[in-house]
């Protein structure tokens, strides 16, 4: 396989065009989580992609609104890229609040806007990607407009925090549009630079603290381990992830120096995933997975994916009997139980504390 095709496999998150009518599912507070600390944020804003999206992405550009997504929670598709909960649900639970509603439902559920909003759209990045949904700059524009419309004030936003997710869709788009392997490191730098601009802008709008998630070891996702029957990670791909994460750490340090603060921090998703991949039991009763690289839901052959159907509506994917036994739900996204395992790791817990320090 040539270098271009090899690198492409890391970041190519595929989204299929399906039809149907979505129905809003309100956020829930996870019963096993609570905030034991002094500062209690009153609002949570989420920006980014499918690791944070709880129902913004339109049905025409995602399969997350179709069976079998949502079979664990809420029992039907809710627009989450999982069988149940995603990262935003767990972060909200940690902070002692319900999951913020998707931005697209702000008018239908206007009474919930005071608790924050989720601006994340699956498949998006800091720049435009293969998915025709709002990139992160536009997502921040939405918050700016709400401030202009007096939905939020600077004083109120001082009680808010932001979760920022960037899972790699910019890199998928770069390689899909024939970006060269040689120029890839420079593009990674441009992505992190734009992410830095976005985080600074969120802060300047009045949000008190901003946590950005590091990239997971993308070479270990089912999309990239399928060729080895879900047995081996691609460490070359993971090296590219480390470049992104190292540059992100530098960017966060620069932001904190510029503001003379510790208001910006990294949520250590990378080490949290690595802990789960290595089969480490976090605490007694915490979930472990026999083969963490094998997903619950996957296409029957190359070209098919979780949720794929043929022209007659026949399933073209396999589905495990119990999603709780799997870390990954589909080729790129964790199960609800997978997110719970990640959430329970010291790496994730210790960095979440910075929201309320």
mmCIF file of C-alpha atoms in Angstrom:
data_model
loop_
_atom_site.group_PDB
_atom_site.id
_atom_site.type_symbol
_atom_site.label_atom_id
_atom_site.label_comp_id
_atom_site.label_asym_id
_atom_site.label_seq_id
_atom_site.Cartn_x
_atom_site.Cartn_y
_atom_site.Cartn_z
ATOM 1 C CA UNK A 1 0.000 0.000 0.000
ATOM 2 C CA UNK A 2 1.425 3.435 -0.892
ATOM 3 C CA UNK A 3 1.996 6.068 1.808
ATOM 4 C CA UNK A 4 -0.992 8.140 0.747
ATOM 5 C CA UNK A 5 -3.431 5.237 0.986
ATOM 6 C CA UNK A 6 -1.832 4.074 4.212
ATOM 7 C CA UNK A 7 -2.272 7.418 5.925
ATOM 8 C CA UNK A 8 -5.735 7.852 4.516
ATOM 9 C CA UNK A 9 -6.980 4.818 6.387
ATOM 10 C CA UNK A 10 -6.288 6.532 9.707
ATOM 11 C CA UNK A 11 -8.524 9.456 9.344
ATOM 12 C CA UNK A 12 -11.211 8.565 6.829
ATOM 13 C CA UNK A 13 -14.454 8.633 8.849
ATOM 14 C CA UNK A 14 -17.207 7.664 6.436
ATOM 15 C CA UNK A 15 -20.767 8.981 6.730
ATOM 16 C CA UNK A 16 -23.631 7.603 4.648
ATOM 17 C CA UNK A 17 -26.705 9.438 3.391
ATOM 18 C CA UNK A 18 -29.887 8.015 4.856
ATOM 19 C CA UNK A 19 -33.453 9.174 5.206
ATOM 20 C CA UNK A 20 -36.104 9.454 7.920
ATOM 21 C CA UNK A 21 -37.388 11.870 10.546
ATOM 22 C CA UNK A 22 -35.424 12.459 13.753
ATOM 23 C CA UNK A 23 -37.033 12.971 17.125
ATOM 24 C CA UNK A 24 -35.350 14.957 19.865
ATOM 25 C CA UNK A 25 -34.175 13.061 22.923
ATOM 26 C CA UNK A 26 -33.521 15.304 25.912
ATOM 27 C CA UNK A 27 -30.276 14.912 27.791
ATOM 28 C CA UNK A 28 -30.151 12.967 31.009
ATOM 29 C CA UNK A 29 -28.012 13.207 34.110
ATOM 30 C CA UNK A 30 -26.006 10.039 34.567
ATOM 31 C CA UNK A 31 -26.929 8.658 37.964
ATOM 32 C CA UNK A 32 -23.482 7.297 38.856
ATOM 33 C CA UNK A 33 -21.686 10.627 38.411
ATOM 34 C CA UNK A 34 -21.619 13.813 40.441
ATOM 35 C CA UNK A 35 -19.356 16.764 41.152
ATOM 36 C CA UNK A 36 -17.862 16.658 44.670
ATOM 37 C CA UNK A 37 -15.899 19.885 44.300
ATOM 38 C CA UNK A 38 -16.362 23.533 45.202
ATOM 39 C CA UNK A 39 -16.953 25.345 41.902
ATOM 40 C CA UNK A 40 -20.137 24.096 40.301
ATOM 41 C CA UNK A 41 -20.573 25.216 36.697
ATOM 42 C CA UNK A 42 -24.132 26.067 35.778
ATOM 43 C CA UNK A 43 -23.747 25.681 32.033
ATOM 44 C CA UNK A 44 -21.869 23.350 29.692
ATOM 45 C CA UNK A 45 -21.208 24.150 26.045
ATOM 46 C CA UNK A 46 -19.909 21.477 23.655
ATOM 47 C CA UNK A 47 -18.156 22.127 20.345
ATOM 48 C CA UNK A 48 -16.707 19.757 17.797
ATOM 49 C CA UNK A 49 -17.660 16.463 16.182
ATOM 50 C CA UNK A 50 -19.228 13.022 16.651
ATOM 51 C CA UNK A 51 -17.449 12.319 19.938
ATOM 52 C CA UNK A 52 -19.509 15.163 21.448
ATOM 53 C CA UNK A 53 -22.579 15.419 19.188
ATOM 54 C CA UNK A 54 -25.862 14.424 20.860
ATOM 55 C CA UNK A 55 -28.209 15.042 17.945
ATOM 56 C CA UNK A 56 -27.258 18.067 15.831
ATOM 57 C CA UNK A 57 -26.182 16.349 12.628
ATOM 58 C CA UNK A 58 -28.934 16.141 10.022
ATOM 59 C CA UNK A 59 -30.391 12.786 9.152
ATOM 60 C CA UNK A 60 -29.301 13.204 5.520
ATOM 61 C CA UNK A 61 -25.606 13.183 6.379
ATOM 62 C CA UNK A 62 -25.339 10.558 9.113
ATOM 63 C CA UNK A 63 -26.440 7.068 9.997
ATOM 64 C CA UNK A 64 -26.551 7.904 13.722
ATOM 65 C CA UNK A 65 -30.290 8.616 13.340
ATOM 66 C CA UNK A 66 -30.890 5.033 12.188
ATOM 67 C CA UNK A 67 -31.039 1.582 13.749
ATOM 68 C CA UNK A 68 -29.105 0.097 15.482
ATOM 69 C CA UNK A 69 -27.700 3.359 16.890
ATOM 70 C CA UNK A 70 -29.249 4.205 20.263
ATOM 71 C CA UNK A 71 -30.334 0.650 21.116
ATOM 72 C CA UNK A 72 -28.966 0.921 24.679
ATOM 73 C CA UNK A 73 -30.048 4.521 25.287
ATOM 74 C CA UNK A 74 -32.688 5.741 24.699
ATOM 75 C CA UNK A 75 -33.780 2.536 22.947
ATOM 76 C CA UNK A 76 -33.963 4.214 19.541
ATOM 77 C CA UNK A 77 -31.649 6.418 17.451
ATOM 78 C CA UNK A 78 -31.046 9.822 19.065
ATOM 79 C CA UNK A 79 -28.363 11.228 16.790
ATOM 80 C CA UNK A 80 -25.564 10.030 19.074
ATOM 81 C CA UNK A 81 -22.756 8.090 17.401
ATOM 82 C CA UNK A 82 -23.065 5.165 19.795
ATOM 83 C CA UNK A 83 -25.463 2.576 21.139
ATOM 84 C CA UNK A 84 -26.062 4.977 24.026
ATOM 85 C CA UNK A 85 -24.155 7.747 25.783
ATOM 86 C CA UNK A 86 -21.196 9.723 24.394
ATOM 87 C CA UNK A 87 -18.486 11.867 25.992
ATOM 88 C CA UNK A 88 -20.710 14.920 26.511
ATOM 89 C CA UNK A 89 -23.114 12.891 28.639
ATOM 90 C CA UNK A 90 -20.309 11.740 30.937
ATOM 91 C CA UNK A 91 -18.720 15.180 31.267
ATOM 92 C CA UNK A 92 -22.121 16.689 32.090
ATOM 93 C CA UNK A 93 -22.729 13.962 34.653
ATOM 94 C CA UNK A 94 -19.355 14.633 36.250
ATOM 95 C CA UNK A 95 -20.301 18.303 36.569
ATOM 96 C CA UNK A 96 -23.617 17.343 38.176
ATOM 97 C CA UNK A 97 -25.885 18.531 35.381
ATOM 98 C CA UNK A 98 -28.031 17.151 32.609
ATOM 99 C CA UNK A 99 -26.542 16.838 29.144
ATOM 100 C CA UNK A 100 -26.943 20.138 27.268
ATOM 101 C CA UNK A 101 -29.507 19.926 24.489
ATOM 102 C CA UNK A 102 -28.402 20.039 20.841
ATOM 103 C CA UNK A 103 -28.299 23.525 19.336
ATOM 104 C CA UNK A 104 -30.820 22.486 16.674
ATOM 105 C CA UNK A 105 -33.469 21.969 19.373
ATOM 106 C CA UNK A 106 -32.918 25.323 21.141
ATOM 107 C CA UNK A 107 -36.364 26.660 20.139
ATOM 108 C CA UNK A 108 -38.342 23.497 20.858
ATOM 109 C CA UNK A 109 -36.684 23.176 24.296
ATOM 110 C CA UNK A 110 -36.033 26.840 25.057
ATOM 111 C CA UNK A 111 -36.372 26.294 28.797
ATOM 112 C CA UNK A 112 -33.210 24.155 28.759
ATOM 113 C CA UNK A 113 -30.998 26.723 27.010
ATOM 114 C CA UNK A 114 -30.086 28.273 30.370
ATOM 115 C CA UNK A 115 -28.132 25.110 31.177
ATOM 116 C CA UNK A 116 -25.944 25.386 28.071
ATOM 117 C CA UNK A 117 -26.027 24.003 24.538
ATOM 118 C CA UNK A 118 -24.304 21.380 22.439
ATOM 119 C CA UNK A 119 -22.990 22.918 19.209
ATOM 120 C CA UNK A 120 -21.064 19.814 18.046
ATOM 121 C CA UNK A 121 -21.830 18.276 14.640
ATOM 122 C CA UNK A 122 -20.630 14.786 13.675
ATOM 123 C CA UNK A 123 -18.138 14.650 10.836
ATOM 124 C CA UNK A 124 -16.952 18.242 11.190
ATOM 125 C CA UNK A 125 -13.591 19.774 12.037
ATOM 126 C CA UNK A 126 -11.937 23.120 12.574
ATOM 127 C CA UNK A 127 -11.997 23.523 8.778
ATOM 128 C CA UNK A 128 -14.612 22.372 6.273
ATOM 129 C CA UNK A 129 -14.693 18.597 5.774
ATOM 130 C CA UNK A 130 -16.503 15.981 3.704
ATOM 131 C CA UNK A 131 -19.639 16.585 5.751
ATOM 132 C CA UNK A 132 -21.679 19.684 4.881
ATOM 133 C CA UNK A 133 -22.320 20.726 8.471
ATOM 134 C CA UNK A 134 -21.070 23.743 10.478
ATOM 135 C CA UNK A 135 -17.337 23.673 11.223
ATOM 136 C CA UNK A 136 -16.072 24.744 14.624
ATOM 137 C CA UNK A 137 -15.736 28.408 13.656
ATOM 138 C CA UNK A 138 -19.394 28.454 12.627
ATOM 139 C CA UNK A 139 -20.380 26.616 15.806
ATOM 140 C CA UNK A 140 -18.747 29.405 17.816
ATOM 141 C CA UNK A 141 -20.566 31.915 15.602
ATOM 142 C CA UNK A 142 -23.808 30.354 16.843
ATOM 143 C CA UNK A 143 -22.832 31.123 20.439
ATOM 144 C CA UNK A 144 -21.804 34.639 19.425
ATOM 145 C CA UNK A 145 -25.229 35.197 17.853
ATOM 146 C CA UNK A 146 -27.000 33.993 20.986
ATOM 147 C CA UNK A 147 -24.969 36.514 22.986
ATOM 148 C CA UNK A 148 -25.867 39.236 20.479
ATOM 149 C CA UNK A 149 -29.530 38.245 20.890
ATOM 150 C CA UNK A 150 -29.171 38.522 24.709
ATOM 151 C CA UNK A 151 -29.872 34.818 25.223
ATOM 152 C CA UNK A 152 -26.624 34.753 27.204
ATOM 153 C CA UNK A 153 -24.724 37.558 28.931
ATOM 154 C CA UNK A 154 -21.040 37.815 29.797
ATOM 155 C CA UNK A 155 -21.947 37.673 33.498
ATOM 156 C CA UNK A 156 -23.952 34.476 33.069
ATOM 157 C CA UNK A 157 -21.226 32.882 30.937
ATOM 158 C CA UNK A 158 -18.756 33.235 33.806
ATOM 159 C CA UNK A 159 -20.502 30.210 35.338
ATOM 160 C CA UNK A 160 -20.021 28.122 32.177
ATOM 161 C CA UNK A 161 -17.408 25.686 30.885
ATOM 162 C CA UNK A 162 -16.777 24.299 27.400
ATOM 163 C CA UNK A 163 -15.948 20.830 26.082
ATOM 164 C CA UNK A 164 -14.091 20.874 22.747
ATOM 165 C CA UNK A 165 -13.747 17.718 20.647
ATOM 166 C CA UNK A 166 -11.572 17.252 17.577
ATOM 167 C CA UNK A 167 -11.383 13.595 16.542
ATOM 168 C CA UNK A 168 -9.600 13.816 13.178
ATOM 169 C CA UNK A 169 -12.117 14.694 10.463
ATOM 170 C CA UNK A 170 -9.885 17.504 9.178
ATOM 171 C CA UNK A 171 -7.194 14.937 8.446
ATOM 172 C CA UNK A 172 -9.636 12.680 6.644
ATOM 173 C CA UNK A 173 -10.654 15.565 4.395
ATOM 174 C CA UNK A 174 -7.045 16.590 3.748
ATOM 175 C CA UNK A 175 -6.107 13.149 2.499
ATOM 176 C CA UNK A 176 -9.396 12.589 0.675
ATOM 177 C CA UNK A 177 -8.636 15.708 -1.366
ATOM 178 C CA UNK A 178 -5.142 14.492 -2.298
ATOM 179 C CA UNK A 179 -3.136 16.232 0.387
ATOM 180 C CA UNK A 180 0.426 14.962 0.238
ATOM 181 C CA UNK A 181 2.020 12.762 2.880
ATOM 182 C CA UNK A 182 5.083 15.026 2.900
ATOM 183 C CA UNK A 183 2.997 18.091 3.793
ATOM 184 C CA UNK A 184 0.919 16.255 6.380
ATOM 185 C CA UNK A 185 2.893 17.452 9.456
ATOM 186 C CA UNK A 186 2.472 21.056 8.327
ATOM 187 C CA UNK A 187 -1.256 20.515 7.952
ATOM 188 C CA UNK A 188 -1.437 19.063 11.455
ATOM 189 C CA UNK A 189 0.197 22.262 12.679
ATOM 190 C CA UNK A 190 -2.406 24.366 10.847
ATOM 191 C CA UNK A 191 -5.243 22.355 12.402
ATOM 192 C CA UNK A 192 -3.843 22.838 15.903
ATOM 193 C CA UNK A 193 -3.258 26.543 15.220
ATOM 194 C CA UNK A 194 -6.898 26.974 14.217
ATOM 195 C CA UNK A 195 -8.033 24.967 17.231
ATOM 196 C CA UNK A 196 -6.004 27.360 19.385
ATOM 197 C CA UNK A 197 -7.749 30.346 17.768
ATOM 198 C CA UNK A 198 -11.122 28.721 18.408
ATOM 199 C CA UNK A 199 -10.418 28.030 22.066
ATOM 200 C CA UNK A 200 -9.228 31.591 22.633
ATOM 201 C CA UNK A 201 -12.384 32.907 20.991
ATOM 202 C CA UNK A 202 -14.637 30.749 23.204
ATOM 203 C CA UNK A 203 -12.837 32.175 26.223
ATOM 204 C CA UNK A 204 -13.111 35.751 24.937
ATOM 205 C CA UNK A 205 -16.881 35.297 24.601
ATOM 206 C CA UNK A 206 -16.999 34.777 28.362
ATOM 207 C CA UNK A 207 -16.790 31.012 28.937
ATOM 208 C CA UNK A 208 -14.808 30.451 32.123
ATOM 209 C CA UNK A 209 -12.895 27.242 31.372
ATOM 210 C CA UNK A 210 -12.224 25.275 28.197
ATOM 211 C CA UNK A 211 -11.251 21.590 28.100
ATOM 212 C CA UNK A 212 -10.109 20.162 24.756
ATOM 213 C CA UNK A 213 -9.876 16.417 24.195
ATOM 214 C CA UNK A 214 -6.639 14.947 22.872
ATOM 215 C CA UNK A 215 -6.731 12.610 19.882
ATOM 216 C CA UNK A 216 -7.160 8.931 20.700
ATOM 217 C CA UNK A 217 -4.721 6.336 19.239
ATOM 218 C CA UNK A 218 -6.460 6.323 15.855
ATOM 219 C CA UNK A 219 -4.308 3.454 14.644
ATOM 220 C CA UNK A 220 -6.164 1.255 17.153
ATOM 221 C CA UNK A 221 -9.735 1.966 16.034
ATOM 222 C CA UNK A 222 -11.638 -0.921 14.399
ATOM 223 C CA UNK A 223 -11.579 1.001 11.117
ATOM 224 C CA UNK A 224 -7.809 0.604 11.168
ATOM 225 C CA UNK A 225 -7.390 -2.786 12.855
ATOM 226 C CA UNK A 226 -9.915 -4.625 10.663
ATOM 227 C CA UNK A 227 -7.144 -5.646 8.239
ATOM 228 C CA UNK A 228 -5.465 -7.654 11.017
ATOM 229 C CA UNK A 229 -8.744 -9.191 12.192
ATOM 230 C CA UNK A 230 -8.843 -6.584 14.973
ATOM 231 C CA UNK A 231 -5.581 -7.778 16.490
ATOM 232 C CA UNK A 232 -2.958 -5.081 15.866
ATOM 233 C CA UNK A 233 -2.738 -1.292 15.978
ATOM 234 C CA UNK A 234 -0.896 0.636 13.304
ATOM 235 C CA UNK A 235 1.859 2.402 15.208
ATOM 236 C CA UNK A 236 2.864 4.602 12.257
ATOM 237 C CA UNK A 237 -0.595 6.099 12.314
ATOM 238 C CA UNK A 238 -0.373 6.497 16.068
ATOM 239 C CA UNK A 239 2.884 8.428 15.651
ATOM 240 C CA UNK A 240 0.966 11.038 13.637
ATOM 241 C CA UNK A 241 -1.557 11.249 16.469
ATOM 242 C CA UNK A 242 1.280 11.937 18.901
ATOM 243 C CA UNK A 243 2.447 14.837 16.732
ATOM 244 C CA UNK A 244 -1.041 16.347 16.943
ATOM 245 C CA UNK A 245 -1.203 15.845 20.706
ATOM 246 C CA UNK A 246 2.261 17.292 21.324
ATOM 247 C CA UNK A 247 1.397 20.376 19.277
ATOM 248 C CA UNK A 248 -1.907 20.648 21.142
ATOM 249 C CA UNK A 249 -0.097 20.623 24.489
ATOM 250 C CA UNK A 250 2.145 23.446 23.275
ATOM 251 C CA UNK A 251 -0.908 25.412 22.118
ATOM 252 C CA UNK A 252 -2.693 25.022 25.461
ATOM 253 C CA UNK A 253 0.432 26.075 27.353
ATOM 254 C CA UNK A 254 0.711 29.159 25.131
ATOM 255 C CA UNK A 255 -2.921 30.097 25.763
ATOM 256 C CA UNK A 256 -2.431 29.811 29.508
ATOM 257 C CA UNK A 257 0.714 31.950 29.323
ATOM 258 C CA UNK A 258 -1.073 34.584 27.257
ATOM 259 C CA UNK A 259 -3.961 34.768 29.734
ATOM 260 C CA UNK A 260 -1.792 34.269 32.825
ATOM 261 C CA UNK A 261 -4.144 31.495 33.890
ATOM 262 C CA UNK A 262 -4.884 27.768 33.814
ATOM 263 C CA UNK A 263 -8.247 28.231 32.123
ATOM 264 C CA UNK A 264 -7.332 26.031 29.157
ATOM 265 C CA UNK A 265 -6.524 22.352 29.595
ATOM 266 C CA UNK A 266 -6.373 19.019 27.789
ATOM 267 C CA UNK A 267 -8.786 16.209 28.607
ATOM 268 C CA UNK A 268 -6.465 13.229 28.278
ATOM 269 C CA UNK A 269 -8.534 11.011 26.017
ATOM 270 C CA UNK A 270 -5.383 9.494 24.501
ATOM 271 C CA UNK A 271 -4.033 7.972 27.714
ATOM 272 C CA UNK A 272 -7.538 7.046 28.840
ATOM 273 C CA UNK A 273 -8.019 4.972 25.678
ATOM 274 C CA UNK A 274 -4.533 3.477 26.015
ATOM 275 C CA UNK A 275 -5.345 2.317 29.549
ATOM 276 C CA UNK A 276 -8.493 0.559 28.327
ATOM 277 C CA UNK A 277 -6.697 -0.891 25.282
ATOM 278 C CA UNK A 278 -4.109 -2.425 27.604
ATOM 279 C CA UNK A 279 -6.842 -4.185 29.549
ATOM 280 C CA UNK A 280 -6.070 -2.441 32.824
ATOM 281 C CA UNK A 281 -8.851 -2.780 35.403
ATOM 282 C CA UNK A 282 -9.404 0.759 36.673
ATOM 283 C CA UNK A 283 -11.073 -0.322 39.881
ATOM 284 C CA UNK A 284 -13.004 -3.349 41.081
ATOM 285 C CA UNK A 285 -16.019 -3.857 38.873
ATOM 286 C CA UNK A 286 -14.822 -1.510 36.127
ATOM 287 C CA UNK A 287 -15.435 -2.810 32.590
ATOM 288 C CA UNK A 288 -12.697 -4.632 30.703
ATOM 289 C CA UNK A 289 -12.943 -5.949 27.160
ATOM 290 C CA UNK A 290 -11.607 -9.252 25.817
ATOM 291 C CA UNK A 291 -10.676 -7.714 22.462
ATOM 292 C CA UNK A 292 -10.897 -3.913 22.684
ATOM 293 C CA UNK A 293 -10.228 -3.471 18.967
ATOM 294 C CA UNK A 294 -13.243 -5.480 17.771
ATOM 295 C CA UNK A 295 -16.481 -3.451 17.433
ATOM 296 C CA UNK A 296 -20.015 -4.435 18.281
ATOM 297 C CA UNK A 297 -21.432 -3.271 14.959
ATOM 298 C CA UNK A 298 -19.515 -3.564 11.689
ATOM 299 C CA UNK A 299 -20.127 -3.980 7.971
ATOM 300 C CA UNK A 300 -20.283 -7.533 6.621
ATOM 301 C CA UNK A 301 -17.684 -6.751 3.963
ATOM 302 C CA UNK A 302 -15.554 -3.812 2.868
ATOM 303 C CA UNK A 303 -17.774 -0.963 1.715
ATOM 304 C CA UNK A 304 -20.479 -1.628 4.315
ATOM 305 C CA UNK A 305 -20.689 -0.124 7.796
ATOM 306 C CA UNK A 306 -22.764 -0.253 10.950
ATOM 307 C CA UNK A 307 -26.322 0.542 9.911
ATOM 308 C CA UNK A 308 -25.763 -0.202 6.199
ATOM 309 C CA UNK A 309 -28.676 -1.763 4.327
ATOM 310 C CA UNK A 310 -29.050 -2.939 0.733
ATOM 311 C CA UNK A 311 -31.612 -1.735 -1.796
ATOM 312 C CA UNK A 312 -34.205 -4.064 -0.253
ATOM 313 C CA UNK A 313 -33.569 -2.888 3.292
ATOM 314 C CA UNK A 314 -31.593 -5.979 4.205
ATOM 315 C CA UNK A 315 -28.926 -5.582 6.889
ATOM 316 C CA UNK A 316 -25.349 -5.448 5.640
ATOM 317 C CA UNK A 317 -23.742 -5.374 9.071
ATOM 318 C CA UNK A 318 -23.212 -7.677 12.025
ATOM 319 C CA UNK A 319 -24.358 -6.737 15.519
ATOM 320 C CA UNK A 320 -23.048 -8.227 18.761
ATOM 321 C CA UNK A 321 -25.487 -9.657 21.276
ATOM 322 C CA UNK A 322 -24.401 -7.356 24.114
ATOM 323 C CA UNK A 323 -22.821 -3.928 23.467
ATOM 324 C CA UNK A 324 -21.587 -3.843 27.082
ATOM 325 C CA UNK A 325 -18.941 -6.425 26.157
ATOM 326 C CA UNK A 326 -17.369 -4.136 23.537
ATOM 327 C CA UNK A 327 -15.235 -1.010 23.795
ATOM 328 C CA UNK A 328 -16.137 0.153 20.296
ATOM 329 C CA UNK A 329 -19.611 0.438 18.893
ATOM 330 C CA UNK A 330 -18.662 0.890 15.226
ATOM 331 C CA UNK A 331 -15.508 1.541 13.229
ATOM 332 C CA UNK A 332 -14.596 4.718 15.080
ATOM 333 C CA UNK A 333 -16.902 5.368 18.046
ATOM 334 C CA UNK A 334 -17.022 3.777 21.520
ATOM 335 C CA UNK A 335 -20.033 2.026 22.968
ATOM 336 C CA UNK A 336 -21.801 3.579 25.923
ATOM 337 C CA UNK A 337 -19.971 1.067 28.118
ATOM 338 C CA UNK A 338 -16.747 1.953 26.335
ATOM 339 C CA UNK A 339 -17.214 5.618 27.166
ATOM 340 C CA UNK A 340 -17.930 4.652 30.785
ATOM 341 C CA UNK A 341 -14.655 2.702 30.934
ATOM 342 C CA UNK A 342 -12.765 5.643 29.427
ATOM 343 C CA UNK A 343 -14.477 8.064 31.793
ATOM 344 C CA UNK A 344 -13.427 5.897 34.774
ATOM 345 C CA UNK A 345 -9.681 5.995 33.993
ATOM 346 C CA UNK A 346 -7.359 8.142 36.143
ATOM 347 C CA UNK A 347 -6.204 9.970 32.989
ATOM 348 C CA UNK A 348 -9.742 11.137 32.201
ATOM 349 C CA UNK A 349 -10.807 11.766 35.793
ATOM 350 C CA UNK A 350 -7.708 13.732 36.739
ATOM 351 C CA UNK A 351 -8.029 16.079 33.787
ATOM 352 C CA UNK A 352 -11.768 16.568 34.283
ATOM 353 C CA UNK A 353 -11.005 17.971 37.738
ATOM 354 C CA UNK A 354 -9.626 21.066 36.045
ATOM 355 C CA UNK A 355 -13.177 22.075 35.130
ATOM 356 C CA UNK A 356 -13.905 22.731 38.783
ATOM 357 C CA UNK A 357 -10.506 23.608 40.308
#
